[in-house]
XYZ file of C-alpha atoms in Angstrom:
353
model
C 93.845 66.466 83.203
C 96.747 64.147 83.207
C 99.413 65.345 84.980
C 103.101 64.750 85.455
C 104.405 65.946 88.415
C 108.719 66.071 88.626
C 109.905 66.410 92.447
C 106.560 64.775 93.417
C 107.616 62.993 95.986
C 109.614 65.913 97.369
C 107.972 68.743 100.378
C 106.084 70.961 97.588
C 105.907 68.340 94.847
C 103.853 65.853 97.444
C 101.250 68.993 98.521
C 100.414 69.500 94.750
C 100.119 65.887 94.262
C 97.512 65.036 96.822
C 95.833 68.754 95.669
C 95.525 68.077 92.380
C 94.334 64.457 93.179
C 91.279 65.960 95.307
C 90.088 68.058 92.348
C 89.881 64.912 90.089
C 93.177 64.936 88.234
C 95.316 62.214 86.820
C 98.775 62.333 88.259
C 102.111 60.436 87.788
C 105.473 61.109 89.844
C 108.791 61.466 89.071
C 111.189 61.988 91.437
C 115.256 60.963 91.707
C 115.320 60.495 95.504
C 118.185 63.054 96.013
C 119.279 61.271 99.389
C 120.166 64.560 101.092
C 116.186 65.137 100.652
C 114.608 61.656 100.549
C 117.285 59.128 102.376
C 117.031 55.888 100.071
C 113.188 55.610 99.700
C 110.161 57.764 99.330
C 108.266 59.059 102.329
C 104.813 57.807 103.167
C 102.881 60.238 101.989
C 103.509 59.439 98.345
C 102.200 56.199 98.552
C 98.886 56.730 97.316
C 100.716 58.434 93.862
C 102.003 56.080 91.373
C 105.381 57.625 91.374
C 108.546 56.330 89.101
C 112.145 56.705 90.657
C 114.568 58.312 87.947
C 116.125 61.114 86.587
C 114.788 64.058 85.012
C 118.293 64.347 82.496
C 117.171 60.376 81.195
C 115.521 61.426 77.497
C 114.212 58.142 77.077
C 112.756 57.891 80.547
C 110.909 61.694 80.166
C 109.986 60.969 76.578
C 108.094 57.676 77.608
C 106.357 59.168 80.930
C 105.078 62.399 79.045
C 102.922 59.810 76.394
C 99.103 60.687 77.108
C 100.343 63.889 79.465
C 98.228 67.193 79.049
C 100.566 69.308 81.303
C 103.828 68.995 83.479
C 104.129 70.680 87.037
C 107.649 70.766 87.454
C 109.345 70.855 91.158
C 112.277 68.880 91.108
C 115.541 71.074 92.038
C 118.211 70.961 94.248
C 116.958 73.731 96.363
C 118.404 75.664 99.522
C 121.188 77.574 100.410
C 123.634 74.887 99.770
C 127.419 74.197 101.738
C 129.403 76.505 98.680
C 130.404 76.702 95.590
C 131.542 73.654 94.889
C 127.447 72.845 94.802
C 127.655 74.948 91.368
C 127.602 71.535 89.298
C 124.871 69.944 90.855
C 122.248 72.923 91.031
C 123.308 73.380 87.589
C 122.614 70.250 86.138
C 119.612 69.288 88.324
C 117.693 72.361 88.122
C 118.880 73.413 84.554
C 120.258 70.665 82.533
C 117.064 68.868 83.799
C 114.759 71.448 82.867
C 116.442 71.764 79.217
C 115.886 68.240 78.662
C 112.018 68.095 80.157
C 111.317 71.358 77.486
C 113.100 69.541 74.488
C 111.003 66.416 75.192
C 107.491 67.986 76.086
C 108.082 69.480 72.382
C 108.741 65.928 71.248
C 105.544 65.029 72.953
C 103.496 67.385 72.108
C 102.706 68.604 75.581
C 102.269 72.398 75.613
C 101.551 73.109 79.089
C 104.159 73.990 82.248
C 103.708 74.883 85.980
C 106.890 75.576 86.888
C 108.308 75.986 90.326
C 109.575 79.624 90.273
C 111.028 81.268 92.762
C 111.762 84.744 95.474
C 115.538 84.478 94.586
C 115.464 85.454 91.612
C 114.680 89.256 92.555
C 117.921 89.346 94.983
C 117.234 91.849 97.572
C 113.415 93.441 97.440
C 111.766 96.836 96.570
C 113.140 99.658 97.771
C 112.993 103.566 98.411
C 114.820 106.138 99.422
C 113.460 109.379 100.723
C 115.900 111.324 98.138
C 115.853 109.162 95.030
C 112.869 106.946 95.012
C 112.895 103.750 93.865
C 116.426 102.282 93.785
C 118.548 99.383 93.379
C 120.620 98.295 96.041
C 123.891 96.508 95.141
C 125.226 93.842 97.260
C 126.513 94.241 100.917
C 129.568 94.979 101.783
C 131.316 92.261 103.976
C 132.845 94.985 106.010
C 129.137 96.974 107.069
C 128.046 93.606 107.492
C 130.849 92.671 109.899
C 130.013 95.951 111.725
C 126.409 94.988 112.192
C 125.469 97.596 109.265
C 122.765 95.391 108.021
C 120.172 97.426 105.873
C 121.647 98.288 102.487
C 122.324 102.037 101.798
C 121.111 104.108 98.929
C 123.733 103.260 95.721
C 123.353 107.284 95.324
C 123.468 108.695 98.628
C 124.029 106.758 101.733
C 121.272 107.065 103.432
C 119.094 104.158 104.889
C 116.221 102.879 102.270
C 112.740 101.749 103.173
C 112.078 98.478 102.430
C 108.419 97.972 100.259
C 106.830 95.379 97.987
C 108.497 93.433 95.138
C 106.341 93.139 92.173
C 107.100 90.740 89.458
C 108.359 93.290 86.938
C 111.181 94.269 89.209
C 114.788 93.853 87.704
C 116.263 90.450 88.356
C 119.743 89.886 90.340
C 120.073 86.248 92.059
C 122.884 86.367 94.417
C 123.101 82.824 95.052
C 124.157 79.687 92.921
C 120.689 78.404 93.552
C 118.917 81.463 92.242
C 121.474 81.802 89.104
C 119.578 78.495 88.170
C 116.358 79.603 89.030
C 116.631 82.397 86.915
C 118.059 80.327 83.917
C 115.121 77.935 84.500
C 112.737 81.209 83.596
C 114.638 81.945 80.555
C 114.803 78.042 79.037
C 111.189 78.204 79.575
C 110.136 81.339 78.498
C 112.308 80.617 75.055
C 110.087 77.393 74.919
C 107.713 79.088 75.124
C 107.971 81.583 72.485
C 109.273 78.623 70.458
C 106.750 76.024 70.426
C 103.417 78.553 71.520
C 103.255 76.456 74.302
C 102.323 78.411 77.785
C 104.348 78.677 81.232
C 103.185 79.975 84.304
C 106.297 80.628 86.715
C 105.122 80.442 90.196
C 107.468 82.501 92.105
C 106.892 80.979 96.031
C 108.243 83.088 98.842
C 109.510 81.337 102.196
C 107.166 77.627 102.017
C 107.329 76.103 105.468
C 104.423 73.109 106.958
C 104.507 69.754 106.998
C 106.690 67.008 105.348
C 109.840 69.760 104.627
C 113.385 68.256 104.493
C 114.971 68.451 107.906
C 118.674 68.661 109.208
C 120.197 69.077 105.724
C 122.024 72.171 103.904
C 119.307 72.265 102.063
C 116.444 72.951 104.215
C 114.314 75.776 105.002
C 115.229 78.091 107.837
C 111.461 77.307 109.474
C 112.466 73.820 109.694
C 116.442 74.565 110.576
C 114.477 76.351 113.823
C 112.954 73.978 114.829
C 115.291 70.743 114.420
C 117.134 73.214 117.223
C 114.478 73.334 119.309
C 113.857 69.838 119.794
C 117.704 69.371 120.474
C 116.695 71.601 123.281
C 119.052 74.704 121.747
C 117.432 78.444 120.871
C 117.164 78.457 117.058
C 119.981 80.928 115.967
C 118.899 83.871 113.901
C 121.668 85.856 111.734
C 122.101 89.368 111.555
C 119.853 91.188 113.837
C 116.875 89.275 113.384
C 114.797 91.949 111.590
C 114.699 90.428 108.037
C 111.708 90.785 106.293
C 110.663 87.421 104.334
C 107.227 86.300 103.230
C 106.021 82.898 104.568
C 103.879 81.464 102.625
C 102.081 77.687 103.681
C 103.064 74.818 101.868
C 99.177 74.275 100.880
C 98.621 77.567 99.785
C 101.187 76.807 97.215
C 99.288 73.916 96.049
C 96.274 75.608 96.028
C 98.162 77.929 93.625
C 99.134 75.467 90.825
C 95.831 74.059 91.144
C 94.938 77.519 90.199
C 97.486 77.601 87.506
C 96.936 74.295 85.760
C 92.966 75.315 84.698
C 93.901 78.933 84.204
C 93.582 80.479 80.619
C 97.307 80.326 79.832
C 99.025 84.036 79.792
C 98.472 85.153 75.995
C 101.837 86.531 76.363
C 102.792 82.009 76.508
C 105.540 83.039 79.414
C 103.955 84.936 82.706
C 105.283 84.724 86.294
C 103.382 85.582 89.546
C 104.541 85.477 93.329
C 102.896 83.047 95.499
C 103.051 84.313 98.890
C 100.928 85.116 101.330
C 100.958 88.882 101.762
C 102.004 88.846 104.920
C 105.328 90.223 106.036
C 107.231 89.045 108.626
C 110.835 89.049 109.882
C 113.290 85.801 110.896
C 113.046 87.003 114.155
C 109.426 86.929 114.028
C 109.330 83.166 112.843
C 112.179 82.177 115.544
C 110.358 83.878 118.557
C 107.097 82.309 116.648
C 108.131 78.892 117.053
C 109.304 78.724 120.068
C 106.603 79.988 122.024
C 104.628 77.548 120.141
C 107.293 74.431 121.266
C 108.045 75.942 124.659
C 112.179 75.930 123.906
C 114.555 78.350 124.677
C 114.182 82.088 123.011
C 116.134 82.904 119.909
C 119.602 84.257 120.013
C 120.542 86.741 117.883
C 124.693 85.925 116.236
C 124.750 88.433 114.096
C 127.177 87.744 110.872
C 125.569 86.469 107.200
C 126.204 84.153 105.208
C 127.545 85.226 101.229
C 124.483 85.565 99.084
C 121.809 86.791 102.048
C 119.056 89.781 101.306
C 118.003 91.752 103.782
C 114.551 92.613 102.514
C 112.316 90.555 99.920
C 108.528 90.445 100.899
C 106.036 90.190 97.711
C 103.455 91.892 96.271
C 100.623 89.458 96.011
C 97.869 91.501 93.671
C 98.931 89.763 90.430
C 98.658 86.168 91.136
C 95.263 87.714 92.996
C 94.200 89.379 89.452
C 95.629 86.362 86.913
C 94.806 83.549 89.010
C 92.509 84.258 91.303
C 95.029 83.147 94.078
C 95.178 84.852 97.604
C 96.866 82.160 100.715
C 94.630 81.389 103.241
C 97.264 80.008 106.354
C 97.686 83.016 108.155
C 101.377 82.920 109.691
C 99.929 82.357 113.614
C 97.912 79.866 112.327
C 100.557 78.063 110.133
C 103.442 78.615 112.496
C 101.063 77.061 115.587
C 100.779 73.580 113.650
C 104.145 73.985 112.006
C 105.761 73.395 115.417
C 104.305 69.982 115.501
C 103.767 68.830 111.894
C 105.890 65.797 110.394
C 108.955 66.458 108.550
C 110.936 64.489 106.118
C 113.674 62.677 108.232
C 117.269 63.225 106.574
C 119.528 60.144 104.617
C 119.989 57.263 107.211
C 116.635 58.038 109.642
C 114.041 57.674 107.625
């Protein structure tokens, strides 16, 4: 297939590239450069991509690169945590004015075919039970528990302390960040499109990616990489709350294996479907922290307590879908991926690459 990739150059986007490469695809890059990503020029790695600098909102510039395309993978987002609100704008028109204008053009095009970079977020906090009332919903933390080191989030009908389990695609959806708001709104433009045009979507949901090439020493970047940047300063990677956060950390080429997987799938007769890609592992923040720096022989973790607005305490995925629709199941197995993560090459910040 011919394949445009958005975000190619980017941590994920890259992976998929070179994947989709080795199993005889066509592929083409786009990718803005943000800088607090990229710096001012595309790392190494996508060098053997043909890969066009420019923005995902340009019409004219989507319309011509989509000519001759049979599907679109799309990664490009602002992505992270973020600084605060005042990101709002730019998540918002990045990740969802962007996405609005790829859909309107792939209909223009013709191209009926989307892998699109889903995400974790967009469940808020987990699964959970209690031992009264079942299954339940959580609402958010209070800033006072969590100022008294009252971490786990209490049943919304009784108080008591819930027991966190496995999120499965058709839980509700509450993002509690600006970044998953436009996650979420990403799902619904393309779903619409979907049930629009009769094109198909599969939303890959990906857990916590970490390996090589992620973004370093930005806002933006993933706590596995935030780790170790300390470490190499010399300073014990600081973990919030009590450490005991369950996450699912999924390797940056299992997620390509997974929209290889998607891309030659039968698309989901339903046109929109979304699946978690994760590895079905759980582990906590701690766990990673303590990890790592065995692995890099720095200083042990220490524990500050606090969090920051928009945390979860629990989200950990239930993998048996993408297992049953895609025939998808990680093979890095967190040791494994954590051992060579401590030593892999990263994507230097704006002004060191």
């Amino acid at each position: 297939m011919r394949v445009l990739i958005t975000g190619g150059a980017g941590f994920i986007g890259s992976h998929i590239a070179d994947r989709l490469t080795a199993d005889g695809h066509d592929v083409l890059l786009l990718d803005t450069l943000l800088a607090q990503a990229h710096g001012d020029h595309p790392a190494p790695w996508s060098g053997g991509h043909e890969l066009v600098r420019g923005d995902l909102r340009d019409a004219a510039l989507v319309r011509r690169l989509l000519s001759g395309m049979d599907a679109v993978c799309h990664q490009a987002a602002m992505v992270g945590h973020g600084i605060d609100p005042s990101d709002a704008p730019g998540y918002a028109a990045h990740n969802d004015l962007g996405t609005a204008v790829l859909l309107a053009e792939m209909y223009a095009a013709g191209v009926d075919r989307l892998l699109l970079a889903g995400s974790m977020v967009v469940y808020g906090e987990g699964r959970y039970d209690c031992p009264e009332h079942g299954a339940v919903r959580p609402g958010p933390r209070r800033r006072a528990d969590l100022d008294a080191g009252r971490y786990e989030p209490p049943c919304p009908a009784c108080g008591r302390d819930l027991v966190p389990g496995l999120v499965g695609e058709g839980a509700p959806l509450d993002p509690r960040s600006t970044y998953a708001a436009t996650k979420l709104a990403q799902e619904y433009l393309a779903g619409a499109w979907a049930r629009q045009t009769g094109g198909s979507v599969w939303s890959l949901r990906y857990h916590n990616v970490y390996g090589p090439r992620m973004p370093r020493d930005t806002p933006y970047a993933g706590v596995a990489s935030i780790f170790r940047s300390a470490l190499e300063r010399g300073e014990p990677p600081r973990v919030f709350e009590d450490g005991a956060q369950r996450r699912d950390f999924v390797h940056v080429t299992d997620v390509a294996a997974a929209n290889a997987l998607a891309l030659t799938a039968d698309p989901p007769p339903e046109g929109f479907a979304a699946v978690n890609v994760c590895s079905g592992e759980p582990h906590t923040i701690g766990d990673l922290a303590g990890t790592l720096a065995a692995q890099m022989g720095g200083p042990e973790p220490v524990i500050v307590g606090g969090a920051r607005p928009g945390d979860v305490r629990h989200v950990v995925a239930d993998p048996a879908l993408a297992r049953r629709r895609l025939g998808f199941s990680a093979r890095i197995g967190f040791t494994e991926g954590v051992a060579a993560f401590a030593t892999d090459p990263l994507r230097e910040p704006a002004g060191r690459s």
